[in-house]
Short mmCIF file of C-alpha atoms and ligand atoms in Angstrom, two decimals:
data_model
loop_
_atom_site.label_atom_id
_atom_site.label_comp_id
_atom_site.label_asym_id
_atom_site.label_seq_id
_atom_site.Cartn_x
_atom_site.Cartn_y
_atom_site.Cartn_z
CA UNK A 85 -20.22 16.53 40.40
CA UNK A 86 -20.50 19.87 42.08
CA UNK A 87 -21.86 22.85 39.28
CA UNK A 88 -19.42 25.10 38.66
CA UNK A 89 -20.36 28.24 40.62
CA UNK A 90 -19.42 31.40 38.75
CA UNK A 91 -20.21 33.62 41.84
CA UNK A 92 -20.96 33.34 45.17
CA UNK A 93 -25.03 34.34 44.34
CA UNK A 94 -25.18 32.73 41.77
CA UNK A 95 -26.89 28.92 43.40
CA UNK A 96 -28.82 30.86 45.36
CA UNK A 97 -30.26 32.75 42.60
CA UNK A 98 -31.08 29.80 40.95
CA UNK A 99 -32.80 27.95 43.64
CA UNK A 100 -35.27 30.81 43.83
CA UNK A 101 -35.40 31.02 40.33
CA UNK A 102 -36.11 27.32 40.15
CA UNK A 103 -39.14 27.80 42.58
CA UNK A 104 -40.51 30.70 40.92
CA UNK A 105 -40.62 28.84 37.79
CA UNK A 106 -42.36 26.00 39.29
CA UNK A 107 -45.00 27.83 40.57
CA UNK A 108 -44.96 30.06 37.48
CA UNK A 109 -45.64 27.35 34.85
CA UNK A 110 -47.00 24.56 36.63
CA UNK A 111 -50.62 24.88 35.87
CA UNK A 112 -49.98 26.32 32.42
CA UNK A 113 -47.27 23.46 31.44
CA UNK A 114 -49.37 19.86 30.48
CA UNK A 115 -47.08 16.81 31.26
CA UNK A 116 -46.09 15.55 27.69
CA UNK A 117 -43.73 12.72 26.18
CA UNK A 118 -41.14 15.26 25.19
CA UNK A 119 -41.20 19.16 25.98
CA UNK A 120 -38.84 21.85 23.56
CA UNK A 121 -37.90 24.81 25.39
CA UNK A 122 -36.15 27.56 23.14
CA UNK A 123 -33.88 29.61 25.72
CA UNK A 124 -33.39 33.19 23.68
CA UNK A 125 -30.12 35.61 24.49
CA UNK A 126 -29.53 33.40 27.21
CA UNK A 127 -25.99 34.28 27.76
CA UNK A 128 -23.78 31.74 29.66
CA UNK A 129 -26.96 30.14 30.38
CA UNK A 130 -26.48 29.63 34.05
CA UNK A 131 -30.28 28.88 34.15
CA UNK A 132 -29.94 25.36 31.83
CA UNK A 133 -29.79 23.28 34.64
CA UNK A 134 -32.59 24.40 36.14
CA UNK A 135 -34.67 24.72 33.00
CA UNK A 136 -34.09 21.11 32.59
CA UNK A 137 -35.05 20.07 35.69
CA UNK A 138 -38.29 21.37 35.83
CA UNK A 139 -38.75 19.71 31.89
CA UNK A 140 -37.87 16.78 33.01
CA UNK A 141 -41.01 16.73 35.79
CA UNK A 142 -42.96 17.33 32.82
CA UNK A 143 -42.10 14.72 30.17
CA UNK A 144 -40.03 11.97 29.25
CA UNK A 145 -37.46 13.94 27.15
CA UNK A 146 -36.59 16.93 26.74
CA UNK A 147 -34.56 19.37 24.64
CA UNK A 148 -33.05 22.95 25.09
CA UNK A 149 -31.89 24.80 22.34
CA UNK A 150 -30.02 28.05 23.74
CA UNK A 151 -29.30 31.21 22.00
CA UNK A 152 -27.80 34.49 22.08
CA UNK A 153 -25.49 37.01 19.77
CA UNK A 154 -22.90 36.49 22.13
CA UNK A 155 -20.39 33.80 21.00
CA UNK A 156 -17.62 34.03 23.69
CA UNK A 157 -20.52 33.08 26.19
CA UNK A 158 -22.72 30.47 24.14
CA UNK A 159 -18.95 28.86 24.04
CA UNK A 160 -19.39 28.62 27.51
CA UNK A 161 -22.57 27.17 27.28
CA UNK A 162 -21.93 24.43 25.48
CA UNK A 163 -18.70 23.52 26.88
CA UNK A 164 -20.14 23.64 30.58
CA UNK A 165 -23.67 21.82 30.00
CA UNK A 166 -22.00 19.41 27.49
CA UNK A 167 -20.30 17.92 30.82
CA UNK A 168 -22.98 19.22 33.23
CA UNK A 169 -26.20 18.37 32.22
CA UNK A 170 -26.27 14.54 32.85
CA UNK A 171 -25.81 15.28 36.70
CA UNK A 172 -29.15 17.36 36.78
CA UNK A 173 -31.30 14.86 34.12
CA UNK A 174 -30.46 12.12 31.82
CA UNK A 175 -33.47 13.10 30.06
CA UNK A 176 -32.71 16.40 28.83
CA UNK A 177 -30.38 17.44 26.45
CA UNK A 178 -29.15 21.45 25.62
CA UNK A 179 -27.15 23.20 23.13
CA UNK A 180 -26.37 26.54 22.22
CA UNK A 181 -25.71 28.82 19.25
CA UNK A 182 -24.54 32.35 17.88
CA UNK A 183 -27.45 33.41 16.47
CA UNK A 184 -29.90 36.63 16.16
CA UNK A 185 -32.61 36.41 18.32
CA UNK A 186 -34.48 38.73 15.76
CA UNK A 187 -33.66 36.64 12.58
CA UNK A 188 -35.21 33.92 14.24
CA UNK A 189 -37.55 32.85 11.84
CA UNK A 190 -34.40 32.41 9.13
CA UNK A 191 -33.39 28.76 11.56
CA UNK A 192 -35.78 26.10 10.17
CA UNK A 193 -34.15 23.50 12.57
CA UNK A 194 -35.75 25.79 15.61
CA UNK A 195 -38.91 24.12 15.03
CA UNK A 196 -41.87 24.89 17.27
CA UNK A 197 -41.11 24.96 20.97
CA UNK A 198 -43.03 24.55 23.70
CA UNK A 199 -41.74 26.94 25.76
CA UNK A 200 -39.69 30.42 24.73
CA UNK A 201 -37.99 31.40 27.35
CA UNK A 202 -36.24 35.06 28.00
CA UNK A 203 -34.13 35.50 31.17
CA UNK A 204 -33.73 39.27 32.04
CA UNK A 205 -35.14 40.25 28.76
CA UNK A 206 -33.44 43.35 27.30
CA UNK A 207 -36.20 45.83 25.43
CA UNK A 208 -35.73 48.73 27.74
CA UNK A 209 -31.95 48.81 26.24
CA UNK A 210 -33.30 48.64 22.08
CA UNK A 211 -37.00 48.17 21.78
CA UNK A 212 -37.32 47.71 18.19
CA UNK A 213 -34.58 44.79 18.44
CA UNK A 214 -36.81 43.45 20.74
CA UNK A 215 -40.08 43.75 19.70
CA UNK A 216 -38.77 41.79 16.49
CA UNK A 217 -37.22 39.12 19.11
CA UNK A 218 -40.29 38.59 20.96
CA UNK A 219 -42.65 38.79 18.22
CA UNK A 220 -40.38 35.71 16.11
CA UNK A 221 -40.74 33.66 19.26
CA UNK A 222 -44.54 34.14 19.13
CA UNK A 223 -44.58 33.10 15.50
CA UNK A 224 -42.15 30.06 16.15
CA UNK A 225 -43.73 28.88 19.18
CA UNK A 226 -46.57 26.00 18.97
CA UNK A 227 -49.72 26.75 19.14
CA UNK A 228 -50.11 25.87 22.72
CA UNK A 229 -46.72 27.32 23.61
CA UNK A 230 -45.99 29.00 26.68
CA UNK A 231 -43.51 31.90 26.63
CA UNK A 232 -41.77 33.46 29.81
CA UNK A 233 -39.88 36.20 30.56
CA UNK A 234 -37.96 37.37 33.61
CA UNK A 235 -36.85 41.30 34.49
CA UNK A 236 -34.62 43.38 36.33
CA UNK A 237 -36.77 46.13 37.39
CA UNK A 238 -40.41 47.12 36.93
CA UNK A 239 -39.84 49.90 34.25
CA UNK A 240 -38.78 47.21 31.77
CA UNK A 241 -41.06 44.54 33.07
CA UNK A 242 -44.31 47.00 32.50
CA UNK A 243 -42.81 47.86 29.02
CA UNK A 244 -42.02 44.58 28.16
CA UNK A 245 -45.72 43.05 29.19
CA UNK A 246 -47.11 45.86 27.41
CA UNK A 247 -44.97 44.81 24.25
CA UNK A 248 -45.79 41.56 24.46
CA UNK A 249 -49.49 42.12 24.81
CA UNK A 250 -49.34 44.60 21.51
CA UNK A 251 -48.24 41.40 19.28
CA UNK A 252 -51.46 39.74 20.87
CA UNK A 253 -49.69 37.52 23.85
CA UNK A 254 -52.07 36.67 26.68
CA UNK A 255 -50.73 37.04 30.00
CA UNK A 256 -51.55 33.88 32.04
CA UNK A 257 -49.30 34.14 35.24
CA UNK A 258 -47.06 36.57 36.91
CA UNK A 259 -44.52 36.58 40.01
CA UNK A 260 -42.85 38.88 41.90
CA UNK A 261 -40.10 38.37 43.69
CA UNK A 262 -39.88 39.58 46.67
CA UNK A 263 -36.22 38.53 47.44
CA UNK A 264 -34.61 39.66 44.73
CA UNK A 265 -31.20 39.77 45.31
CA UNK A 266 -30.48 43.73 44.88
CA UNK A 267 -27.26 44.17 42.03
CA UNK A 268 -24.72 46.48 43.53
CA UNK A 269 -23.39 47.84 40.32
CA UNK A 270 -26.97 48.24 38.83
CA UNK A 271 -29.02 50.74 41.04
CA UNK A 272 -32.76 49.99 40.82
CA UNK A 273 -32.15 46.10 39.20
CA UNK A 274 -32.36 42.93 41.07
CA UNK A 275 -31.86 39.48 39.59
CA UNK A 276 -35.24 37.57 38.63
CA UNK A 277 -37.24 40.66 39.89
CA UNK A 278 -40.11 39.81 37.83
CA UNK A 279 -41.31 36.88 35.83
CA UNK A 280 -44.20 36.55 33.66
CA UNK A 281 -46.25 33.57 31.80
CA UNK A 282 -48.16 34.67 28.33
CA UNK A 283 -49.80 32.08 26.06
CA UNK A 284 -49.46 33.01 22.38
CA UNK A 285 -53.34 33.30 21.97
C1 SAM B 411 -29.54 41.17 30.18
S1 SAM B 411 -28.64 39.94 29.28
C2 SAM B 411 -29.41 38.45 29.83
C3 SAM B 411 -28.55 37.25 29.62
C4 SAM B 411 -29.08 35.96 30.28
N1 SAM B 411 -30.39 35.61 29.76
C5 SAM B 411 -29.11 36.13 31.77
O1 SAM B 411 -30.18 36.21 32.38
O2 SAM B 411 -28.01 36.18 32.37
C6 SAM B 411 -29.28 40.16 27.65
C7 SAM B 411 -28.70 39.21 26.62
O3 SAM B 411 -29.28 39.53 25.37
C8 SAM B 411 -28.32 39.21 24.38
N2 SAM B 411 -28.76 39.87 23.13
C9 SAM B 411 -28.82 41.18 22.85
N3 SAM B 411 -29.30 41.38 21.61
C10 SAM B 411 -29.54 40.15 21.09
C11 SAM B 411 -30.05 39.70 19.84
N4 SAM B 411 -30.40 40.54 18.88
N5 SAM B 411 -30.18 38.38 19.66
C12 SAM B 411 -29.82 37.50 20.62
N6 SAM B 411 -29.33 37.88 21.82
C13 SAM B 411 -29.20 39.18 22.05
C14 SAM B 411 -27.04 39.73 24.97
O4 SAM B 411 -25.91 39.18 24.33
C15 SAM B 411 -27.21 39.28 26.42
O5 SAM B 411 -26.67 37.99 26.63
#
């Protein structure tokens, strides 16, 4: 079954998000029985497919739990991976919830991920939201735990890294993008300008 495409960018986005990633994680990411990857204010979570795709290379199983404040869109979510998911993997399963990403540490059934992922992370817009969002994924994240971010535009990526860093992440990797697909209604931001690796010690 064809993925629903919500615009006309939008696969193409993805496929160079996909390879990005790859290249991102792959020597950072071990190959394990099952991988956890905690997706945080992902939206619609347009990247889930992808996300478990490249889990699936890694392990066995695989789970994605997917959050944001937004219900309208984690509705979405769950409605479109609940039917979509099995034609990317059958080893990977997703869901989504309303939830804080900064009360975090108040979900018990988060558990420790292996991976915290933020897609166009947002502390430029309300840094002391943030800092509390990224700093709760540190603490939740396993010991080994990988956490990623992408950005819009280099203002926000250097402030974000510099965050980050401040609550004693490690950067390990970094990308840039150099076809970033320019957004007309945003001057200066392009989609998946920036990604970044950063081990929690
Ligand atoms: C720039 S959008 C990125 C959405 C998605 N990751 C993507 O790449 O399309 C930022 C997201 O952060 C979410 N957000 C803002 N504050 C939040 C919070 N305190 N907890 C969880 N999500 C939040 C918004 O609802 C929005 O979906």
């Amino acid at each position: 079954m064809a993925h629903t495409p919500f615009n006309e960018f939008l696969q193409g986005d993805l496929k160079t998000l996909e390879t990005n990633l790859r290249d991102l994680l792959d020597p950072h990411l071990p190959e394990k029985d099952h991988l956890s990857l905690l997706n945080l204010a992902c939206g619609r979570g347009d990247e889930t497919g992808v996300l478990a795709k490249l889990l699936a290379e890694k392990s066995k199983s695989a789970h994605l739990q997917g959050l944001d404040i937004r219900a309208a869109e984690i509705g979405q979510a769950n409605s479109r991976w609940k039917k979509e998911l099995a034609d990317v993997t059958k080893n990977a399963s997703a869901d989504f919830i309303t939830h804080r990403g900064d009360r975090l540490l108040d979900l018990a059934e988060i558990g420790t991920p292996d991976i915290a992922f933020l897609r166009h992370q947002n502390y430029w817009n309300d840094k002391p939201v943030w800092t509390q969002i990224f700093d709760q994924a540190l603490e939740r994240l396993n010991e080994d735990g990988l956490l990623v971010i992408t950005s819009y535009f280099d203002k926000e990526h250097e402030l974000a890294t510099a965050a980050l860093e401040k609550l004693g992440a490690i950067q390990v990797g970094s990308i840039i993008n150099p076809n970033s697909r320019a957004l007309a209604d945003a001057p200066g931001k392009s989609v998946d300008k920036h990604l970044a690796v950063f081990r929690k010690k």
